[in-house]
Short mmCIF file of C-alpha atoms in Angstrom, two decimals:
data_model
loop_
_atom_site.label_atom_id
_atom_site.label_comp_id
_atom_site.label_asym_id
_atom_site.label_seq_id
_atom_site.Cartn_x
_atom_site.Cartn_y
_atom_site.Cartn_z
CA UNK A 1 -11.45 -88.72 327.35
CA UNK A 2 -13.33 -86.56 329.83
CA UNK A 3 -16.64 -85.37 328.67
CA UNK A 4 -16.47 -82.40 331.12
CA UNK A 5 -15.40 -79.16 329.71
CA UNK A 6 -12.50 -77.70 331.81
CA UNK A 7 -12.51 -73.95 332.25
CA UNK A 8 -9.72 -71.82 333.64
CA UNK A 9 -10.55 -69.09 336.09
CA UNK A 10 -8.17 -66.54 337.48
CA UNK A 11 -7.34 -67.60 340.98
CA UNK A 12 -7.18 -64.36 342.89
CA UNK A 13 -7.27 -60.61 342.64
CA UNK A 14 -9.29 -58.12 340.67
CA UNK A 15 -9.55 -60.34 337.65
CA UNK A 16 -10.96 -63.17 339.59
CA UNK A 17 -13.70 -61.11 341.20
CA UNK A 18 -14.53 -59.48 337.96
CA UNK A 19 -14.87 -62.85 336.39
CA UNK A 20 -17.02 -64.14 339.23
CA UNK A 21 -19.29 -61.13 339.11
CA UNK A 22 -19.72 -61.38 335.33
CA UNK A 23 -20.68 -64.88 335.57
CA UNK A 24 -23.04 -64.23 338.19
CA UNK A 25 -24.80 -61.52 336.23
CA UNK A 26 -25.29 -64.25 333.59
CA UNK A 27 -26.93 -66.63 336.21
CA UNK A 28 -23.73 -68.78 336.69
CA UNK A 29 -22.39 -69.00 340.17
CA UNK A 30 -18.84 -70.29 341.02
CA UNK A 31 -18.55 -72.91 343.70
CA UNK A 32 -14.80 -73.22 344.74
CA UNK A 33 -13.59 -76.22 346.58
CA UNK A 34 -11.80 -75.55 349.98
CA UNK A 35 -12.82 -71.88 350.14
CA UNK A 36 -10.57 -69.36 348.46
CA UNK A 37 -7.59 -71.66 348.39
CA UNK A 38 -8.99 -74.68 346.29
CA UNK A 39 -7.82 -75.14 342.87
CA UNK A 40 -10.90 -76.97 341.59
CA UNK A 41 -14.49 -75.88 341.46
CA UNK A 42 -17.74 -75.99 339.39
CA UNK A 43 -20.52 -73.80 338.28
CA UNK A 44 -23.73 -74.64 340.33
CA UNK A 45 -26.21 -76.52 338.35
CA UNK A 46 -23.77 -77.32 335.47
CA UNK A 47 -22.26 -80.71 336.04
CA UNK A 48 -20.59 -80.96 332.66
CA UNK A 49 -18.25 -78.02 333.48
CA UNK A 50 -15.33 -78.26 335.76
CA UNK A 51 -13.50 -75.14 336.89
CA UNK A 52 -9.73 -74.97 337.63
CA UNK A 53 -8.16 -71.76 339.37
CA UNK A 54 -4.84 -70.72 337.91
CA UNK A 55 -3.04 -67.46 337.62
CA UNK A 56 -3.88 -65.52 334.51
CA UNK A 57 -0.45 -66.27 333.15
CA UNK A 58 -0.82 -69.98 333.79
CA UNK A 59 -4.16 -69.89 331.98
CA UNK A 60 -2.54 -68.62 328.70
CA UNK A 61 0.12 -71.41 328.87
CA UNK A 62 -2.27 -74.21 329.80
CA UNK A 63 -4.65 -73.18 326.84
CA UNK A 64 -1.73 -73.65 324.50
CA UNK A 65 -0.94 -77.08 325.89
CA UNK A 66 -4.47 -78.19 325.66
CA UNK A 67 -4.75 -79.10 329.10
CA UNK A 68 -7.64 -76.85 329.70
CA UNK A 69 -10.49 -76.27 327.10
CA UNK A 70 -11.30 -72.70 328.00
CA UNK A 71 -9.86 -70.07 330.08
CA UNK A 72 -10.64 -66.37 331.07
CA UNK A 73 -7.44 -64.15 330.95
CA UNK A 74 -6.14 -60.86 329.64
CA UNK A 75 -5.46 -60.31 325.89
CA UNK A 76 -2.08 -58.96 326.84
CA UNK A 77 -1.01 -62.30 328.48
CA UNK A 78 -2.15 -64.24 325.25
CA UNK A 79 -0.01 -62.03 323.18
CA UNK A 80 2.93 -61.97 325.56
CA UNK A 81 3.19 -65.74 326.41
CA UNK A 82 1.64 -67.71 323.53
CA UNK A 83 3.66 -68.53 320.47
CA UNK A 84 1.93 -67.28 317.31
CA UNK A 85 -1.40 -66.47 319.27
CA UNK A 86 -3.47 -65.83 316.21
CA UNK A 87 -2.81 -69.29 315.03
CA UNK A 88 -2.82 -71.16 318.44
CA UNK A 89 -5.72 -69.43 320.35
CA UNK A 90 -9.28 -68.65 319.46
CA UNK A 91 -10.83 -65.51 321.20
CA UNK A 92 -14.30 -66.75 321.90
CA UNK A 93 -15.80 -63.73 323.59
CA UNK A 94 -14.58 -60.32 324.78
CA UNK A 95 -15.99 -59.98 328.29
CA UNK A 96 -15.84 -56.15 328.66
CA UNK A 97 -13.90 -55.83 331.98
CA UNK A 98 -10.12 -55.75 332.79
CA UNK A 99 -9.63 -53.07 330.20
CA UNK A 100 -6.06 -51.68 329.90
CA UNK A 101 -3.59 -50.51 327.36
CA UNK A 102 -0.06 -51.71 326.95
CA UNK A 103 1.84 -48.26 326.25
CA UNK A 104 5.12 -46.61 325.97
CA UNK A 105 5.70 -44.00 328.60
CA UNK A 106 8.51 -41.38 328.93
CA UNK A 107 9.38 -38.92 331.56
CA UNK A 108 7.29 -35.91 331.48
CA UNK A 109 10.31 -33.70 331.37
CA UNK A 110 10.74 -34.83 327.74
CA UNK A 111 8.61 -32.04 326.45
CA UNK A 112 9.70 -32.54 322.93
CA UNK A 113 8.60 -36.18 322.83
CA UNK A 114 4.81 -36.38 322.13
CA UNK A 115 4.52 -39.07 319.56
CA UNK A 116 6.22 -42.22 318.31
CA UNK A 117 7.98 -40.22 315.67
CA UNK A 118 9.64 -38.09 318.26
CA UNK A 119 10.67 -41.30 320.13
CA UNK A 120 12.47 -42.62 317.07
CA UNK A 121 14.48 -39.32 316.87
CA UNK A 122 15.38 -39.69 320.62
CA UNK A 123 16.48 -43.20 320.17
CA UNK A 124 19.00 -42.15 317.28
CA UNK A 125 20.28 -39.14 319.15
CA UNK A 126 20.75 -41.15 322.44
CA UNK A 127 22.95 -43.57 320.51
CA UNK A 128 25.05 -40.84 318.98
CA UNK A 129 25.42 -38.91 322.21
CA UNK A 130 26.17 -41.81 324.70
CA UNK A 131 27.23 -44.66 322.31
CA UNK A 132 24.69 -46.68 324.13
CA UNK A 133 21.23 -47.96 323.22
CA UNK A 134 18.13 -46.41 324.93
CA UNK A 135 17.00 -48.69 327.62
CA UNK A 136 13.24 -49.62 327.90
CA UNK A 137 12.04 -51.41 331.04
CA UNK A 138 9.10 -53.80 330.51
CA UNK A 139 7.25 -57.07 331.55
CA UNK A 140 6.22 -57.34 327.95
CA UNK A 141 9.39 -58.14 325.86
CA UNK A 142 7.56 -60.08 323.05
CA UNK A 143 4.80 -57.53 322.58
CA UNK A 144 7.36 -54.88 322.58
CA UNK A 145 9.70 -56.49 319.92
CA UNK A 146 6.82 -57.10 317.74
CA UNK A 147 5.68 -53.40 317.88
CA UNK A 148 9.19 -52.07 317.19
CA UNK A 149 9.65 -54.61 314.36
CA UNK A 150 6.52 -53.19 312.73
CA UNK A 151 7.66 -49.66 312.89
CA UNK A 152 11.38 -50.42 312.02
CA UNK A 153 12.84 -49.48 315.31
CA UNK A 154 15.82 -51.58 316.35
CA UNK A 155 18.52 -49.51 318.20
CA UNK A 156 17.12 -50.03 321.69
CA UNK A 157 17.70 -52.36 324.76
CA UNK A 158 14.84 -54.02 326.53
CA UNK A 159 15.40 -54.36 330.26
CA UNK A 160 13.47 -57.07 332.26
CA UNK A 161 11.31 -55.36 335.04
CA UNK A 162 10.84 -57.59 337.93
CA UNK A 163 9.15 -55.04 340.19
CA UNK A 164 7.27 -51.88 339.64
CA UNK A 165 8.01 -50.97 336.12
CA UNK A 166 6.97 -47.32 336.54
CA UNK A 167 9.79 -46.65 339.01
CA UNK A 168 12.58 -47.84 336.48
CA UNK A 169 13.48 -44.50 335.00
CA UNK A 170 13.46 -42.71 338.52
CA UNK A 171 16.15 -45.22 339.91
CA UNK A 172 18.02 -45.24 336.74
CA UNK A 173 17.67 -48.72 335.38
CA UNK A 174 15.99 -47.46 332.23
CA UNK A 175 15.24 -44.31 330.25
CA UNK A 176 11.56 -45.11 329.33
CA UNK A 177 9.07 -47.95 329.99
CA UNK A 178 6.51 -50.15 328.29
CA UNK A 179 3.72 -51.11 330.75
CA UNK A 180 0.09 -51.72 331.06
CA UNK A 181 -2.19 -48.95 332.30
CA UNK A 182 -5.93 -48.44 332.75
CA UNK A 183 -6.28 -44.81 334.03
CA UNK A 184 -2.73 -43.52 333.70
CA UNK A 185 -2.64 -42.36 337.40
CA UNK A 186 0.29 -44.60 338.34
CA UNK A 187 2.19 -43.28 335.34
CA UNK A 188 1.44 -39.74 336.27
CA UNK A 189 2.45 -40.36 339.89
CA UNK A 190 5.91 -41.51 338.72
CA UNK A 191 6.36 -38.43 336.49
CA UNK A 192 5.73 -40.41 333.25
CA UNK A 193 3.46 -39.67 330.25
CA UNK A 194 2.02 -41.70 327.29
CA UNK A 195 2.84 -40.69 323.78
CA UNK A 196 0.75 -40.43 320.79
CA UNK A 197 0.69 -43.74 318.60
CA UNK A 198 2.44 -45.35 321.49
CA UNK A 199 -0.19 -47.82 322.31
CA UNK A 200 1.08 -51.41 321.59
CA UNK A 201 -2.04 -53.30 322.68
CA UNK A 202 -5.60 -52.57 323.80
CA UNK A 203 -6.35 -55.43 326.23
CA UNK A 204 -9.34 -56.74 328.05
CA UNK A 205 -10.45 -59.99 329.73
CA UNK A 206 -11.61 -62.53 327.15
CA UNK A 207 -12.81 -65.95 327.01
CA UNK A 208 -10.27 -68.05 325.04
CA UNK A 209 -10.02 -71.64 323.83
CA UNK A 210 -6.83 -73.34 322.58
CA UNK A 211 -6.56 -75.08 319.07
CA UNK A 212 -4.91 -78.01 320.75
CA UNK A 213 -7.90 -78.91 323.21
CA UNK A 214 -9.43 -82.30 322.78
CA UNK A 215 -12.80 -81.23 321.21
CA UNK A 216 -15.39 -83.92 321.50
CA UNK A 217 -18.80 -83.50 320.10
CA UNK A 218 -20.04 -83.22 323.72
CA UNK A 219 -17.57 -80.51 324.62
CA UNK A 220 -18.38 -78.44 321.57
CA UNK A 221 -22.09 -78.67 322.58
CA UNK A 222 -21.22 -77.38 326.06
CA UNK A 223 -19.26 -74.37 324.44
CA UNK A 224 -22.21 -73.56 322.26
CA UNK A 225 -24.57 -73.58 325.33
CA UNK A 226 -22.13 -71.48 327.42
CA UNK A 227 -21.63 -68.85 324.66
CA UNK A 228 -25.50 -68.43 324.49
CA UNK A 229 -25.66 -68.11 328.31
CA UNK A 230 -22.86 -65.37 328.18
CA UNK A 231 -24.92 -63.45 325.62
CA UNK A 232 -23.44 -64.41 322.29
CA UNK A 233 -25.60 -64.24 319.15
CA UNK A 234 -26.34 -67.20 316.97
CA UNK A 235 -24.09 -66.08 314.18
CA UNK A 236 -21.12 -65.61 316.44
CA UNK A 237 -21.70 -68.99 318.12
CA UNK A 238 -21.89 -70.60 314.64
CA UNK A 239 -18.70 -69.04 313.56
CA UNK A 240 -17.04 -70.20 316.66
CA UNK A 241 -18.35 -73.83 316.29
CA UNK A 242 -16.74 -73.94 312.87
CA UNK A 243 -13.35 -73.18 314.42
CA UNK A 244 -13.31 -75.77 317.03
#
């Protein structure tokens, strides 16, 4: 069993840069093998931590398998791709960047729809008038189903979104959407609006661990030291150590 702690880092894009900047602010500098295309790296000065560069989605899946010990990814991806995330994943630390909300958005022309209660009425009326279910385009089917189950809404049809979700109502593949947004500017540009009580999840980048990781005493010690470097207080670190 390797004594090195394996930490998954986003392999590209804004989340990768934000992660690198965050670690640098804490005195931890990433060294990536083979430039920007290498899959393996390390934190300079910390020989007991190995970095592996994966897509944010892959990080959530590998945490579940236990093939990586820790990973930086979005809370939205954990809740979308991990089965029973609250039982299989530990949120070690909220990192304060990558903040965005998974929301319901409807056409701005739906002036009578301002809250989730109005949407429930629309779903019912749509079924009566068209004999079809209201279509909702999304990349978050699991989060969406969980949310609608909680509020008791069932007469809808989720449509897989493989491209720009915001454009789905405009080209006729859905009536409304569920998507992630930080500023809302892309929604507005596509003539869409958020509705009250229509936020499914408030997401941000976090440092996660999986329940299935092979936690040796050496690795637990490294996690404790890493959390201290990242600014966690003693009480929080003690709580986390009891979970590993």
